[in-house]
Coordinates of C-alpha atoms in Angstrom, one line a residue:
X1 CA 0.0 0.0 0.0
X2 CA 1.5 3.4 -0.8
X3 CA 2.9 5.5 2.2
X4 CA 2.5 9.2 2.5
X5 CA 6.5 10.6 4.0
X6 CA 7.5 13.8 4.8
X7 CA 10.6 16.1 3.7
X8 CA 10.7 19.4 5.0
X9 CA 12.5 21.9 3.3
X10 CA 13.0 24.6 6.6
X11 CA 16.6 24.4 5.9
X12 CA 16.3 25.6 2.2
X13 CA 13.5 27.0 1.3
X14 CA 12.5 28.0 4.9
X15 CA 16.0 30.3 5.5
X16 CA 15.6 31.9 2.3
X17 CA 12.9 33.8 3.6
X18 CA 13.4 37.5 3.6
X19 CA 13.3 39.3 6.7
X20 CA 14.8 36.5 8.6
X21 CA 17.8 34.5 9.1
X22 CA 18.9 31.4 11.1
X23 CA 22.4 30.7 12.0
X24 CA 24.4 27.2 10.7
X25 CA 24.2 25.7 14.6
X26 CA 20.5 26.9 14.0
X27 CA 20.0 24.7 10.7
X28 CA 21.9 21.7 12.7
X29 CA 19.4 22.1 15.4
X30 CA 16.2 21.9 13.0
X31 CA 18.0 18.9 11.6
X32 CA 18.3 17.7 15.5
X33 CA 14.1 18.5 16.1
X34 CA 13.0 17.0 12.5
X35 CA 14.7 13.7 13.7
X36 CA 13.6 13.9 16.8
X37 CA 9.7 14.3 15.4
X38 CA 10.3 11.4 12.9
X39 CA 10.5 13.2 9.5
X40 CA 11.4 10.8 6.7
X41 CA 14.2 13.8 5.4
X42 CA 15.2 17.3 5.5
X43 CA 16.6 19.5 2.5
X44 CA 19.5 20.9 4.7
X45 CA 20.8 23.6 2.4
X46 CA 22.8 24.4 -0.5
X47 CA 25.8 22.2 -0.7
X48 CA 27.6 23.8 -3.7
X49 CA 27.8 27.4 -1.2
X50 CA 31.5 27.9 0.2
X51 CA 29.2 29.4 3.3
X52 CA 27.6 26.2 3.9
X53 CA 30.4 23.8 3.1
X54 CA 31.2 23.5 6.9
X55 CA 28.0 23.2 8.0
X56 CA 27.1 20.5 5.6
X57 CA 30.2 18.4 6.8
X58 CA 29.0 19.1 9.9
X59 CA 25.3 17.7 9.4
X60 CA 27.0 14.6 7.6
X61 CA 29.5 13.9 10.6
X62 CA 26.5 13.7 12.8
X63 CA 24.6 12.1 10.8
X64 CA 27.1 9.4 10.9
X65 CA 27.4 10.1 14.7
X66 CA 23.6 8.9 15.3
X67 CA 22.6 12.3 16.2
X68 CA 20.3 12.5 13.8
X69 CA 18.4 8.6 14.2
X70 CA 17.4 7.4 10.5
X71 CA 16.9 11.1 8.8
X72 CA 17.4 11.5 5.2
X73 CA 19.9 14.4 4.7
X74 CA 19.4 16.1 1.1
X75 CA 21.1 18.7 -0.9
X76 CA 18.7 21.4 -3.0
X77 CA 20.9 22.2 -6.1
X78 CA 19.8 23.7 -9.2
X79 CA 19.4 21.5 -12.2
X80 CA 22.6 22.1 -13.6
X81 CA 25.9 19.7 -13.5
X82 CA 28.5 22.5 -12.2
X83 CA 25.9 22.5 -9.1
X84 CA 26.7 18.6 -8.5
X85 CA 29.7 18.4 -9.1
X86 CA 30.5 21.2 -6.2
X87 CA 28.7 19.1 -3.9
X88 CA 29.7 15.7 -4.6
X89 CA 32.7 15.6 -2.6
X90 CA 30.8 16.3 1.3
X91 CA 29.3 12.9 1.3
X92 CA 26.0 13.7 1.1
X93 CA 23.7 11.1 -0.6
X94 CA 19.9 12.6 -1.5
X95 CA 19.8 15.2 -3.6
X96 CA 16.6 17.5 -5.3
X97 CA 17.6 19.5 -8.3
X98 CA 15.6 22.4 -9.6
X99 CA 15.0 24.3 -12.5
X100 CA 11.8 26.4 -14.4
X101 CA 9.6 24.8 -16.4
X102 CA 7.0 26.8 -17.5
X103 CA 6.0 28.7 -20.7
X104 CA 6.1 31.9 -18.5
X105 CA 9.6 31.9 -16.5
X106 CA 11.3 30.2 -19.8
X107 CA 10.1 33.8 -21.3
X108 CA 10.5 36.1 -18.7
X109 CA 12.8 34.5 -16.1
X110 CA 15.3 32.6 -19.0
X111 CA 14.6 35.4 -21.5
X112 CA 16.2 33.5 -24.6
X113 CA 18.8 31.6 -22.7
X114 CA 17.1 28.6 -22.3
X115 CA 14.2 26.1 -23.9
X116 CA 12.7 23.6 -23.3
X117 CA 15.4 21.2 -24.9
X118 CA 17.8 23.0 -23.1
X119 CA 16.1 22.9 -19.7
X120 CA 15.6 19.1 -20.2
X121 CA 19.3 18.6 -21.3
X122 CA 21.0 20.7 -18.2
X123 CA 18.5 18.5 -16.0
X124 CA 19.3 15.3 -17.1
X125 CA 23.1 16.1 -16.8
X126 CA 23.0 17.1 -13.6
X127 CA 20.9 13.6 -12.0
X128 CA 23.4 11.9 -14.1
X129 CA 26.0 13.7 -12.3
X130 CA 24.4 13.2 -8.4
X131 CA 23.9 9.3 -9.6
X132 CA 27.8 9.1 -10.6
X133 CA 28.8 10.5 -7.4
X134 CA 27.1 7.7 -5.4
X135 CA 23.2 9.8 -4.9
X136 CA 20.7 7.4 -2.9
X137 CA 17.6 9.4 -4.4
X138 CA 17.5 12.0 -6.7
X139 CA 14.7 14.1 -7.1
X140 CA 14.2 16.7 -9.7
X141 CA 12.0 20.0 -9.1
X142 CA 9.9 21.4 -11.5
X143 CA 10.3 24.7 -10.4
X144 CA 6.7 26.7 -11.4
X145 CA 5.4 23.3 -12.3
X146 CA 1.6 25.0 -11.4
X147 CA 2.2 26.9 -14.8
X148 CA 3.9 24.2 -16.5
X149 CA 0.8 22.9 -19.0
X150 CA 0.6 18.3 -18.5
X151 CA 2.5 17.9 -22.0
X152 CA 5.9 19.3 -20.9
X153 CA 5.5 18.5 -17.6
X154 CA 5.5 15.0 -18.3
X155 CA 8.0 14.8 -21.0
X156 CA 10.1 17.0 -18.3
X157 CA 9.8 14.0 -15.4
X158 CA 10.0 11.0 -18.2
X159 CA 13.2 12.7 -19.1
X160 CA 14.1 12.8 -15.6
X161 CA 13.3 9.1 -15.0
X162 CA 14.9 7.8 -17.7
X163 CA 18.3 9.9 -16.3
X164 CA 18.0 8.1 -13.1
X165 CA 15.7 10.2 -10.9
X166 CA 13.4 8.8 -8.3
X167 CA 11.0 11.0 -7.6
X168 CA 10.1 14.6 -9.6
X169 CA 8.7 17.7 -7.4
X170 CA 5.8 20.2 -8.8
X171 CA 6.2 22.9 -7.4
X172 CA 3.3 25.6 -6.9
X173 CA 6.0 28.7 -6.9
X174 CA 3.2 31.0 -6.9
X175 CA 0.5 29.3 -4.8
X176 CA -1.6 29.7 -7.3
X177 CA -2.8 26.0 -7.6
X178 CA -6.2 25.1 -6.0
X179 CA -6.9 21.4 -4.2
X180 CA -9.2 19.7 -6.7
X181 CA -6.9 21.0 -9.9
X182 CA -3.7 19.5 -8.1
X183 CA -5.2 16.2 -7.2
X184 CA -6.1 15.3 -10.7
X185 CA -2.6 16.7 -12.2
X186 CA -0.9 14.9 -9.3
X187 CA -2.9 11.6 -9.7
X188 CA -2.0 12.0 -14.0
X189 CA 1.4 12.8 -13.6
X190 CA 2.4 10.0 -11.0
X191 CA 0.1 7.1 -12.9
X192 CA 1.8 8.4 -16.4
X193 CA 5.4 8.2 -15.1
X194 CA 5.1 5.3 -12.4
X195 CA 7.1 7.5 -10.1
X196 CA 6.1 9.5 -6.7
X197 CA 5.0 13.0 -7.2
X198 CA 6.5 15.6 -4.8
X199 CA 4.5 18.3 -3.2
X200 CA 5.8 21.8 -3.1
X201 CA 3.0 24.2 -2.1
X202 CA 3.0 27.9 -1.2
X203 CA 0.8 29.5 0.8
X204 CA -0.1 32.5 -1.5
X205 CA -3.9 31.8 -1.3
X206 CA -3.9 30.5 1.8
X207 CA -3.8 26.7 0.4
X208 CA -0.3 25.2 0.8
X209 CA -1.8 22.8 3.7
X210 CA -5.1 22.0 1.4
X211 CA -3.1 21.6 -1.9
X212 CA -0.1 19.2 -0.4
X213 CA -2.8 16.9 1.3
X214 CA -4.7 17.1 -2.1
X215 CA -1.5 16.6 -4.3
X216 CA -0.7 13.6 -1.8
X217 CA -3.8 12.2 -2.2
X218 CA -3.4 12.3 -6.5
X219 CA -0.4 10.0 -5.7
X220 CA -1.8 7.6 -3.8
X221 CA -4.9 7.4 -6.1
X222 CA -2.0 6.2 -8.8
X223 CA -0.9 3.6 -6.8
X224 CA 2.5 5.8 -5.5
X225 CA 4.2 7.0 -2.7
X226 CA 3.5 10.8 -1.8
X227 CA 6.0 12.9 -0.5
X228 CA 5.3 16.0 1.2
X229 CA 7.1 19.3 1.8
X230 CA 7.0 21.2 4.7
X231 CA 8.6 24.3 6.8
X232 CA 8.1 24.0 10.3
X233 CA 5.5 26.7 11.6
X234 CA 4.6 27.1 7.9
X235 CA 7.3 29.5 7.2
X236 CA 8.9 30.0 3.7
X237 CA 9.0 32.6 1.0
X238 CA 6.3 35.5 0.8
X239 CA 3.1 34.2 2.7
X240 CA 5.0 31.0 3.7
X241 CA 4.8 27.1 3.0
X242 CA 2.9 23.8 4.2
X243 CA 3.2 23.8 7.8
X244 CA 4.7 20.3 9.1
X245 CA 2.2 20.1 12.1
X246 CA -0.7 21.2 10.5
X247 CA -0.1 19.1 7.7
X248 CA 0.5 16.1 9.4
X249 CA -2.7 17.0 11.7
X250 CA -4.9 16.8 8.6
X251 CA -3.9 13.1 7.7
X252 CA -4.0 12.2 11.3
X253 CA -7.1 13.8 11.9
X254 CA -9.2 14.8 9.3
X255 CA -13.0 13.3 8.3
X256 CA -12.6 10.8 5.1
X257 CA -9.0 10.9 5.2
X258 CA -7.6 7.2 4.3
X259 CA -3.7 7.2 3.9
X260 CA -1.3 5.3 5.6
X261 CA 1.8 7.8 7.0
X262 CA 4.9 6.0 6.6
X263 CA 7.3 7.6 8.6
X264 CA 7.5 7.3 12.5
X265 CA 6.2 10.3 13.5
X266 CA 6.7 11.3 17.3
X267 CA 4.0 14.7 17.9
X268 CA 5.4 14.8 21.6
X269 CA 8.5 16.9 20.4
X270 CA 5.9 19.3 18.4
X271 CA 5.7 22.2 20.7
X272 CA 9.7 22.1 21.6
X273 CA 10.3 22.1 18.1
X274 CA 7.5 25.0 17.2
X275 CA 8.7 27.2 20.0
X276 CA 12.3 26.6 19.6
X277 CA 11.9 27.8 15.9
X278 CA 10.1 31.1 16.5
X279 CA 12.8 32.2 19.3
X280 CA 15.3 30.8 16.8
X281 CA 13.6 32.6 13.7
X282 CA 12.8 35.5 15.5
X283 CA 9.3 35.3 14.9
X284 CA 6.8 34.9 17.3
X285 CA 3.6 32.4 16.7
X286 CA 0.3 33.4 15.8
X287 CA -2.3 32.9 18.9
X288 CA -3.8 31.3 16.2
X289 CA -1.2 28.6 15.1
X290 CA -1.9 25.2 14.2
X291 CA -1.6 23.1 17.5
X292 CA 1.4 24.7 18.7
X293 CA -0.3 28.8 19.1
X294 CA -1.0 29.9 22.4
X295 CA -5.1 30.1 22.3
X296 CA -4.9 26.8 20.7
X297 CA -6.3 24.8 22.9
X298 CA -7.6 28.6 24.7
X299 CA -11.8 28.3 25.8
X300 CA -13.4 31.5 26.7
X301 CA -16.9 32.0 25.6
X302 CA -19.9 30.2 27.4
X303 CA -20.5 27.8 25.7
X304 CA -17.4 26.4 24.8
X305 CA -16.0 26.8 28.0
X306 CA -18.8 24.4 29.4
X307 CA -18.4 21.9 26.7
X308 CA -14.4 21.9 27.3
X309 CA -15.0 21.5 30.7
X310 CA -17.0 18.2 30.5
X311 CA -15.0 17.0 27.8
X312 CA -12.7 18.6 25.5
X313 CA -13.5 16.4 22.7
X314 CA -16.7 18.7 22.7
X315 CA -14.6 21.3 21.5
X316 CA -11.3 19.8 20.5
X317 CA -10.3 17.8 17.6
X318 CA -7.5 15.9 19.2
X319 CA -5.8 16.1 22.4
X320 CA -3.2 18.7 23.6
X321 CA -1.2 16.2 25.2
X322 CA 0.3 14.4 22.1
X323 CA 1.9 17.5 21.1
X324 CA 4.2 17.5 23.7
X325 CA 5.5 19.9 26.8
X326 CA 5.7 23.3 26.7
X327 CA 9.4 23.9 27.0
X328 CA 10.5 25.2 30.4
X329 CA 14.3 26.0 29.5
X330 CA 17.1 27.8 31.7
X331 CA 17.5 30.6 29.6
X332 CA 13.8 31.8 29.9
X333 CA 13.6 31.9 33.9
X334 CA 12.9 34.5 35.8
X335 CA 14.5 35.6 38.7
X336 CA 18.3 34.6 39.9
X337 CA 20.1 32.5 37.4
X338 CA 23.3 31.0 35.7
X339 CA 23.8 30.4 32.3
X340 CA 26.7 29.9 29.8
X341 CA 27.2 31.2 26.4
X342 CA 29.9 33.5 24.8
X343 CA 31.6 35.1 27.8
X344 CA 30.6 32.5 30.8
X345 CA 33.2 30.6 32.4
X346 CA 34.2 26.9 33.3
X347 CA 32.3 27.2 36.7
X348 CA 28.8 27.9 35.3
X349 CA 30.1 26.3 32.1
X350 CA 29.5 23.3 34.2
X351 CA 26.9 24.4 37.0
X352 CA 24.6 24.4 34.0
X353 CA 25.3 21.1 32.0
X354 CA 25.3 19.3 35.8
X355 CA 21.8 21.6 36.3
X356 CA 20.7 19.7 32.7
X357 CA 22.0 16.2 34.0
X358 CA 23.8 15.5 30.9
X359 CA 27.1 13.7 30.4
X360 CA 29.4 16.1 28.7
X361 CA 32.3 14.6 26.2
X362 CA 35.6 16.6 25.5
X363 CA 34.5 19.0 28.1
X364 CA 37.1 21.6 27.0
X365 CA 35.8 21.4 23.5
X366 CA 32.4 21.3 24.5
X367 CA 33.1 24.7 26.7
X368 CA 34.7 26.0 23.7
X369 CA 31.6 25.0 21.4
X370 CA 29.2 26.6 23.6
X371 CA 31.0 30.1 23.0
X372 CA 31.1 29.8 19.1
X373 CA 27.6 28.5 18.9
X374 CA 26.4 31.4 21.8
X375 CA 28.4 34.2 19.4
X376 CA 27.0 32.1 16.0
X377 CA 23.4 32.8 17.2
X378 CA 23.4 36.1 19.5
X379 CA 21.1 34.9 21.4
X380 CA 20.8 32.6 24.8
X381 CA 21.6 29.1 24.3
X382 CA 18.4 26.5 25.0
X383 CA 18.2 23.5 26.7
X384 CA 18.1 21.4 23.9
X385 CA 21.2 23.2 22.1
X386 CA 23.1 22.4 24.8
X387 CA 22.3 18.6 24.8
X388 CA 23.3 18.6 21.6
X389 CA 26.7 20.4 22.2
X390 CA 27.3 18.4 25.0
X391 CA 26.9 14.6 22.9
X392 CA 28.4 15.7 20.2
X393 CA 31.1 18.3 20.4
X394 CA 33.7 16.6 17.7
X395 CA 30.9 17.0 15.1
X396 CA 29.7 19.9 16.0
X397 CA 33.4 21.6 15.5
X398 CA 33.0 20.8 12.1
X399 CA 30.8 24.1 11.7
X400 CA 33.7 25.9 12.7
X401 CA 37.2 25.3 10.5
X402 CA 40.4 26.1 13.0
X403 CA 38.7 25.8 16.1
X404 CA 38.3 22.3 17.1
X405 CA 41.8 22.8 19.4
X406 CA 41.1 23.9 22.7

């Protein structure tokens, strides 16, 4: 029976988002939470950029490490060779190349430099690259694929198949796409080709969540895997992406929904994850969000508030609980207290890591870590970051060349 799996793309398309910014020990950490929930993958970066070099060597490390349990670890390139062959050499083994496919950014994006030929030609180089350097999965975006009209699109993903990709992503660039049009283009495309469908969905309209279940769905009707992306608390380019939670929500929860999610999914770290990311992000959460916002689960009016207090099922679609604890770290108490971070010392250094009951390995380096990472983010080190640094400080180094020497 065919699975629905998620990759989440908070790591690539996610950072790119204007306005914001998240620091490389950041990007490890959404790696650390996205395992920690169960994703099937995550789209770490952009592994031909000198700037993320050390960062991707890092991720791979760890990844080796165990840090990271059975996550997928991809690369977003564009669908060109030079792109691959930059990234070959950091070990990483999924890979999604991208490149415009419709009438409309071939015209005004291209402007003469490309056609369709040529488009098809640089793609299937560049999966023929990622498959000669020892790629697991390739997919291969269709970048605007919601303008792309069904003849090129699948000529575009045979093309691709027959060049050794596994999967080919449509992308909804503009959010344009609407839930009953995608399920029937998802369900042609993926029964045509014999190969999963990707979903890419922006949240232009307000539809990213509706169009990604929907475009799941098309897959599954064609007998095929569906795989989903995602940006944790829905965040992304313009008016955002799918969010993970809610997303994940709808196939656990809602009416006449029948598909089988096959990835492991553990909700309990959804809050820690969701609050991590807006104080990471900078960005606080709508009251309103998806689960994880504070009036959430929030009863005020009469009659709800005497419904929720017989039973929350009156009221609730499914129970607070499985999403987890809200997070309770060291850095956001009030009143008198030590923490460690850029200028902190060996004393609280280690009043704090004994106050988190963790076993700290290479404590100098460890010490050392904590002040890059604490100057990397500008901002007050969690609970959970320090875990992290504390496990695995030889991996973690890797995000900083010439300072693994205490």
């Amino acid at each position: 029976m065919p699975k629905v799996h998620f990759l989440d793309v908070t790591n690539r398309d996610g950072v790119q988002t204007a306005r914001t910014g998240l620091s490389k020990f950041g990007k490890t950490m959404v790696n650390f939470y996205l395992a920690k929930l169960g994703v099937a993958q995550s789209e770490i970066g952009f592994p031909f950029l000198f700037h993320e070099v050390p960062y991707v060597r890092a991720q791979v490390a760890l990844a080796e490490a165990g840090a990271f349990g059975g996550l997928r670890l991809s690369g977003w390139c564009r669908g060109v060779p030079q792109d691959v062959e930059r990234a070959a050499p950091l070990g990483l083994r999924h890979y999604n190349l991208s490149i415009s496919t419709s009438d409309y950014m071939i015209q005004n994006k291209f402007r003469g430099r490309l056609d369709r030929s040529a488009i098809i030609r640089e793609m299937t180089a560049a999966v023929r690259a990622a498959k000669a350097a020892g790629a697991e999965t390739v997919g291969v975006n269709a970048e605007d694929g919601s303008r792309t009209d069904d003849g090129f699109l699948l000529e575009f993903a045979l093309a691709a198949k027959e060049a050794g990709a596994d999967r080919v992503r449509y992308c909804d660039t503009i959010g344009g796409d609407t839930p009953d049009r995608i399920r029937e283009r998802f369900a042609k495309l993926a029964a045509a080709t014999a190969m999963p469908v990707e979903t890419h969905c922006h949240n232009d309209l307000g539809l990213a969540v509706a169009n990604s279940v929907s475009g799941a769905l098309g897959d599954l009707d064609a007998g095929q895997d569906a795989w989903i992306n995602t940006c944790v608390n829905g965040i992304g380019e313009r008016s955002g992406n799918a969010d993970l939670l809610s997303t994940v929500l709808a196939f656990r929860h809602g009416f006449g929904l029948d598909a089988e999610i096959g990835d492991a999914l553990d909700l309990s770290w959804a809050r820690r994850f969701a609050l991590w990311a807006s104080y990471a992000f900078g960005q606080p959460l709508p009251y309103n969000q998806v689960g994880v916002g504070r009036n959430a689960f929030a009863h005020e009016s009469g009659i709800h508030a005497d419904g929720a207090l017989k039973d929350h099922g009156n009221y609730e679609l499914y129970d607070e609980a499985t999403l987890g604890p809200f997070p309770e770290d060291r850095h956001a108490r009030a009143g008198r207290v030590v923490l460690t971070g850029e200028y902190g010392g060996k004393a609280g250094f280690r009043h704090v890591m004994d106050g988190l009951g963790v076993e700290v390995r290479e404590e100098d380096l460890a010490f050392r870590l904590v002040q890059l990472c604490n100057a990397m983010t500008g901002r007050p080190l969690t609970d959970d970051e320090l875990r992290l640094i504390a496990a695995y400080p030889r991996e973690l180094s890797l995000l900083f060349p010439g300072y693994d020497t205490p």
